Amino acid sequence: MAERTEVVFVDGARTPFGRAGEKGQYWSTRADDLVVKAMVGLLERHPELPPDRVEDVAIAATTQVGDQALTIGRSAAILAGLPKSVPGYAIDRMCSGAMTAVTNVAGNIAFGAIDVAIAGGVEHMGRHPLDGAFVDPNPRFVAEGLVSPDALNMGITAERLHDRFPQLTKERADAYAVASQRKTAEAYAAGKIQPDLIPVAIRSEAGWGLATQDEGMRPETTLEGVRDLRTPFRPHGRVTAATSSPLTDGATAAIIASADAARELGMPARMRLVSFAFAGVEPEVMGLGPVPSTEKALRKAGLTIQDIGLFELNEAFAVQVLSLLDHFGIADDDPRVNVWGGAIAVGHPLAASGVRLMMQLARQFEEHPEVRFGLTAMCVGLGQGGSVVWENPHYDGKRD
C-alpha cells in the first residue's frame, strides 16, 4: 500500500463575524457573497498559487437553502473567479461543517487524488436561522424514543451537561465566559486576530460601510454583570446569553495542500495535519462529542493529551468546553486553551467555525516554537464531535 501523502494547512482567512438579525452588519449581504469574499481575499494573499492549480472547493453550510444552496462550493468557486474547470461541492455536518470540509479534502490529498483545495464554510443565521422551518424530522425519532424532541435545541443540551455533571457549575461557566471576552479583547488590542480578517463592504439604512471586526464582542463583560442574567432555555437554569455563543453570520476559507505541492508553488506550510476523528454521542448531550473524537484522534496519532501544547476549542457554550477540560484533567484557566478567546466573544457561524479554530492555532504556532502539537475540536449538533491534531512546523525541540 502506498504511503500517505503529507497534508498541510497553507493559510486561512475569514470575514469579520456579524451579529445575526436585522440589526446585524450583514443583514443586507448574501451568504454566498460572504464566502466568496473570504475565498477571494485568501487567494489574493497567495499570488504564487495559480487558480487552475486549485483542484476542488468544499464549502459547508448547515442550512442549505436560498443563498446557501445551489451546491455552494461549486457556485462559490465560479463567483470567486476560479476557472470553470475547478469543481466544488457542499458539505453539512452542522457546526463542524468547515472542519469536515478540511478533513474531506485532506483525505483526498492524502490518497493522491488531488494536490490543492480550498475548504471552508458559511452561515448566515440572520437569513437562515436554525429554527427547523426547513427541517422535517422523521417521526420515528420521537415515536420510537430514538432522540428526545428537544435534542436539536442546543441550549437545552447545554443545560443537560450541567445536570449530568454537578461540578460544572454556573459559577464556573460564568467565569469562563468572562475570561473568553477578556482574552479576545486583549488579542484585538495586540493586533493578533485582525491580519486574517477580510473586510466586507456592507449596506444599511445609513448607507455603505465596511465591516472590519467581529461585531459580537462584549469586552465590558464582568462577573457581576452576567451573574443574574435570565436563563432562556429553562426556568431557573444555568445557561445564559453570556455563557453561549451568539447567533452569527460569517464565512471562512482555507487552502489545504500536499506538502510537495506547497513546496513546489512556494506556499507556506503553517501546520501539518497529524490526525483527525469524528465521533457520536447521545444527541441530548451533544456537547460531550469532542471528548470521544479527541480520544480517537489522539489514539490515531499515537499521542496523549499531555502532548498537546495548544488547544482551540469551539465555545458553543462555556459548559461544553468545561466538560472536555474536566474529562482530560485540564484547569478552566489553563493558558494553553483558547489563548485569544473564542466563539463566546467572536461568535459561532455554525458551518464556518472549524476553519476559524485552525487559523488561530496556526498563528499561535508561529508564536510558540516550543509547542509541537495542537488540537482543534468542537461539538456538533445531533450528538457528534470533531477533532483535528496538528503539528507545528516551527517547533524547535525546546520545551518551556
XYZ file of C-alpha atoms in Angstrom:
400
model
C 0.000 0.000 0.000
C 1.324 3.433 -0.935
C 2.413 5.799 1.834
C 0.044 8.568 2.784
C 0.806 11.967 1.274
C 1.655 14.629 3.844
C -1.079 17.286 4.113
C -0.520 20.876 5.238
C -2.630 23.866 6.185
C -1.304 26.630 3.938
C -3.373 29.566 5.141
C -6.846 30.654 6.169
C -8.914 33.826 6.046
C -12.365 34.874 7.124
C -14.845 37.658 7.088
C -15.377 39.545 10.307
C -18.261 37.824 12.055
C -21.536 39.757 12.380
C -24.475 39.528 14.724
C -27.360 37.678 13.126
C -30.619 39.505 12.570
C -31.952 42.744 11.182
C -29.588 44.840 13.294
C -26.530 42.839 12.277
C -23.956 44.209 9.863
C -24.649 41.536 7.227
C -28.443 41.733 7.164
C -28.332 43.065 3.576
C -25.415 40.849 2.488
C -25.866 37.483 0.763
C -24.364 34.374 2.312
C -22.664 33.308 -0.913
C -21.105 36.766 -1.230
C -19.621 36.349 2.245
C -17.845 33.095 1.420
C -16.738 34.409 -1.978
C -15.227 37.419 -0.208
C -13.276 35.128 2.119
C -12.075 32.998 -0.808
C -11.027 35.947 -2.969
C -9.226 37.598 -0.070
C -7.392 34.373 0.683
C -6.344 33.829 -2.934
C -5.152 37.428 -3.247
C -2.796 36.755 -0.363
C -1.268 33.901 -2.354
C -0.461 35.019 -5.889
C 2.001 32.129 -6.034
C -0.979 29.772 -6.332
C -2.206 29.647 -9.962
C -6.022 29.469 -9.924
C -6.002 26.410 -12.153
C -3.947 24.511 -9.563
C -6.938 24.547 -7.189
C -8.458 21.116 -7.795
C -11.562 21.203 -5.598
C -13.617 23.582 -3.467
C -15.516 22.215 -0.444
C -17.773 24.713 1.296
C -20.034 23.854 4.224
C -23.375 25.324 5.214
C -25.785 23.952 7.776
C -28.957 25.405 6.313
C -28.562 24.765 2.582
C -31.418 26.866 1.258
C -31.684 30.195 -0.560
C -28.300 31.882 -0.920
C -26.612 28.973 0.912
C -27.861 26.385 -1.572
C -27.015 25.546 -5.199
C -24.051 23.304 -4.292
C -22.370 26.283 -2.685
C -18.817 25.009 -3.145
C -19.275 24.972 -6.918
C -21.226 28.222 -7.123
C -18.720 29.996 -4.860
C -15.827 28.747 -6.993
C -17.431 30.274 -10.093
C -18.304 33.530 -8.317
C -14.758 33.791 -6.940
C -13.374 33.736 -10.469
C -11.761 30.321 -10.404
C -11.562 28.557 -13.773
C -14.699 26.660 -14.754
C -12.545 23.525 -14.699
C -12.368 23.731 -10.885
C -15.137 21.591 -9.330
C -16.814 22.167 -5.995
C -19.352 20.699 -3.618
C -21.361 21.420 -0.472
C -20.963 19.804 2.936
C -23.169 19.639 6.003
C -22.080 18.363 9.373
C -23.791 21.164 11.263
C -21.294 23.056 13.455
C -18.280 21.127 12.186
C -19.031 21.750 8.511
C -15.835 23.664 7.753
C -13.802 21.221 9.825
C -15.293 18.375 7.780
C -14.593 20.269 4.557
C -10.932 20.453 5.570
C -10.689 16.804 6.569
C -12.525 15.704 3.401
C -10.153 17.468 1.036
C -7.242 16.405 3.222
C -8.272 12.784 2.764
C -8.361 13.291 -0.996
C -4.910 14.841 -0.903
C -3.531 12.095 1.338
C -4.904 9.500 -1.083
C -3.220 11.280 -4.002
C -6.417 12.249 -5.825
C -5.688 15.994 -5.679
C -2.865 18.296 -4.549
C -4.511 21.622 -3.662
C -8.019 22.516 -2.487
C -9.997 25.270 -0.836
C -12.151 24.325 2.151
C -14.360 26.479 4.312
C -17.844 27.288 5.430
C -20.522 29.940 5.634
C -23.561 30.553 7.777
C -25.973 33.453 7.557
C -28.000 32.787 10.676
C -29.866 36.043 10.181
C -31.279 34.915 6.827
C -31.410 31.218 7.682
C -31.920 30.642 11.413
C -31.590 27.142 12.766
C -35.245 27.087 13.779
C -36.460 23.991 11.991
C -38.529 25.870 9.415
C -36.870 23.939 6.602
C -36.425 20.668 8.506
C -38.846 17.747 8.643
C -37.505 15.246 11.216
C -38.652 11.681 10.765
C -41.442 10.978 13.293
C -39.686 7.734 14.259
C -37.122 9.816 16.167
C -39.734 10.592 18.802
C -42.199 7.737 18.322
C -39.517 5.114 18.882
C -37.670 7.076 21.531
C -34.537 7.378 19.381
C -33.970 11.069 20.047
C -35.543 13.477 22.509
C -37.847 16.039 20.857
C -35.693 18.875 22.199
C -32.311 17.407 21.230
C -31.934 19.981 18.452
C -32.330 22.808 20.934
C -28.645 23.301 21.625
C -29.254 25.389 24.735
C -31.214 22.561 26.333
C -28.406 20.113 25.562
C -26.051 22.507 27.352
C -28.383 22.599 30.355
C -28.238 18.792 30.414
C -24.448 18.915 30.770
C -24.924 20.964 33.920
C -27.453 18.349 35.077
C -25.234 15.377 34.369
C -22.072 16.858 35.859
C -22.931 18.857 39.010
C -19.318 20.034 39.290
C -19.865 22.029 36.078
C -21.452 24.887 37.979
C -22.970 28.072 36.633
C -20.259 29.984 38.505
C -17.533 28.175 36.573
C -19.339 28.774 33.275
C -19.766 32.471 34.067
C -16.084 32.839 34.907
C -15.045 31.012 31.758
C -17.258 33.236 29.571
C -15.934 36.449 31.110
C -12.378 35.230 30.538
C -13.162 34.482 26.882
C -14.367 38.038 26.335
C -11.287 39.415 28.072
C -8.840 37.288 26.085
C -10.455 38.255 22.780
C -10.319 41.949 23.707
C -6.647 41.590 24.594
C -5.922 39.764 21.339
C -7.646 42.510 19.351
C -5.727 45.198 21.245
C -2.483 43.409 20.374
C -3.464 43.035 16.697
C -3.453 39.235 16.807
C -6.764 38.500 15.089
C -7.083 41.276 12.504
C -4.440 40.032 9.997
C -6.721 37.151 8.943
C -9.893 39.239 8.551
C -11.032 40.199 5.039
C -13.011 43.480 5.162
C -16.502 43.296 3.667
C -18.454 46.173 2.133
C -21.850 46.388 3.828
C -25.044 48.317 3.187
C -27.532 49.565 5.752
C -30.136 52.298 6.093
C -27.290 54.679 6.909
C -25.560 53.880 3.620
C -22.454 51.930 2.690
C -19.806 50.937 5.189
C -17.028 48.429 5.804
C -17.076 45.501 8.231
C -13.584 45.239 9.678
C -14.019 43.494 13.023
C -16.171 40.940 14.786
C -19.439 42.518 15.829
C -20.436 40.360 18.778
C -17.600 41.134 21.170
C -18.526 42.441 24.626
C -15.218 43.415 26.252
C -17.050 45.190 29.074
C -18.458 41.872 30.370
C -17.969 41.285 34.102
C -18.880 38.524 36.515
C -21.230 40.885 38.318
C -22.926 41.753 35.052
C -23.618 38.164 33.975
C -24.458 36.624 37.335
C -28.179 37.358 37.258
C -28.942 37.109 33.545
C -32.063 35.175 32.684
C -31.769 31.554 31.568
C -33.679 31.396 28.268
C -33.535 27.640 27.746
C -35.004 26.590 31.093
C -36.615 28.389 34.034
C -34.050 28.677 36.826
C -31.462 27.079 34.557
C -27.748 27.767 34.325
C -27.088 28.617 30.666
C -27.382 32.316 29.802
C -26.660 34.519 26.804
C -23.298 35.319 28.397
C -22.235 31.663 28.511
C -23.481 30.890 24.985
C -22.037 31.787 21.609
C -24.183 34.446 19.916
C -26.126 33.815 16.699
C -23.710 34.865 13.988
C -23.205 35.484 10.273
C -19.812 34.864 8.673
C -17.601 32.820 6.369
C -14.183 31.177 6.369
C -11.850 29.698 3.758
C -8.559 27.800 3.873
C -6.024 26.483 1.396
C -5.141 22.841 2.061
C -2.363 21.206 0.050
C 0.089 18.371 -0.126
C 3.451 19.278 1.373
C 5.072 18.642 -2.013
C 2.678 20.971 -3.840
C 3.170 23.672 -1.223
C 6.957 23.464 -1.676
C 6.673 23.408 -5.454
C 4.494 26.521 -5.542
C 6.324 28.375 -2.795
C 3.341 28.371 -0.452
C 3.821 28.320 3.317
C 3.023 25.232 5.354
C 1.680 26.767 8.550
C 0.547 23.454 10.064
C 0.925 19.766 9.261
C -2.118 17.532 9.620
C -1.399 14.659 12.007
C -4.794 13.001 12.516
C -8.498 13.692 12.727
C -11.593 11.948 14.031
C -15.330 12.354 14.401
C -17.472 10.532 16.950
C -21.073 10.254 18.025
C -22.669 10.646 21.454
C -26.230 10.868 22.756
C -27.871 13.773 20.893
C -29.328 15.019 24.165
C -25.802 15.824 25.443
C -24.173 16.746 22.168
C -21.637 18.950 23.985
C -19.768 15.812 25.059
C -18.972 14.999 21.416
C -15.402 16.357 21.391
C -14.398 14.025 24.212
C -14.564 10.734 22.246
C -13.489 12.396 18.990
C -10.403 13.811 20.719
C -9.584 10.462 22.323
C -9.908 8.835 18.905
C -7.766 11.442 17.116
C -5.068 11.199 19.784
C -5.086 7.416 19.573
C -4.691 7.520 15.800
C -1.810 9.971 16.176
C -0.091 7.865 18.830
C -0.260 10.800 21.247
C -1.792 11.596 24.626
C -3.467 14.757 25.863
C -0.187 15.665 27.568
C 1.405 16.068 24.132
C -0.980 18.872 23.167
C 0.559 22.277 23.773
C -2.224 24.491 22.407
C -5.985 23.997 22.255
C -8.526 25.760 20.048
C -11.914 24.572 21.305
C -15.136 25.927 19.876
C -17.113 27.681 22.567
C -20.655 26.802 21.589
C -21.351 27.030 25.309
C -18.997 27.537 28.221
C -20.209 24.356 29.908
C -19.405 22.364 26.786
C -15.742 23.439 26.882
C -15.581 22.818 30.617
C -16.869 19.269 30.155
C -13.926 18.480 27.883
C -11.411 20.177 30.162
C -12.701 18.254 33.171
C -12.569 14.948 31.320
C -8.900 15.435 30.472
C -7.913 16.987 33.813
C -7.228 20.448 32.411
C -7.840 23.572 34.501
C -10.539 26.035 33.460
C -7.924 28.787 33.103
C -5.150 26.701 31.545
C -3.075 29.148 29.440
C -2.897 26.647 26.566
C -6.646 26.806 25.984
C -8.226 29.353 23.608
C -5.385 31.809 24.019
C -7.275 34.550 22.134
C -10.734 33.751 23.486
C -13.325 32.065 21.345
C -16.847 31.842 19.997
C -18.461 33.244 23.138
C -16.827 36.538 22.155
C -16.451 36.498 18.362
C -19.484 34.351 17.514
C -20.185 30.958 16.015
C -21.490 30.982 12.427
C -22.074 27.230 12.619
C -20.571 25.630 9.495
C -17.840 28.286 9.231
C -16.271 27.974 12.683
C -13.967 24.995 12.181
C -11.578 26.929 9.952
C -11.508 29.864 12.385
C -10.118 27.492 15.014
C -7.437 26.347 12.584
C -6.460 29.881 11.584
C -5.961 30.909 15.194
C -3.987 27.778 16.024
C -1.703 28.378 13.028
C -0.988 31.927 14.202
C -0.289 30.728 17.716
C 2.085 28.057 16.439
C 4.218 30.851 14.962
C 4.477 32.460 18.386
C 5.167 29.213 20.244
C 8.009 27.201 18.687
C 8.251 25.287 21.963
C 4.867 23.685 21.173
C 4.899 20.718 18.824
C 1.234 19.644 18.686
C -2.082 21.469 18.840
C -5.735 20.467 18.799
C -8.819 21.965 17.189
C -12.077 20.451 18.442
C -15.799 21.173 18.515
C -19.158 19.743 19.429
C -21.697 19.080 16.679
C -25.499 19.080 16.688
C -27.430 15.808 16.911
C -24.735 14.315 19.117
C -21.313 14.423 17.449
C -17.816 15.763 17.973
C -14.909 16.547 15.678
C -11.197 16.840 16.477
C -8.074 17.507 14.419
C -4.491 17.188 15.662
C -1.917 19.457 14.025
C 1.881 19.655 14.153
C 3.768 22.928 14.417
C 6.326 23.363 11.591
C 8.109 25.982 13.722
C 8.770 23.528 16.538
C 12.349 23.898 17.732
C 12.524 20.896 20.041
C 12.743 23.025 23.171
C 10.048 22.942 25.816
C 9.398 25.604 28.451
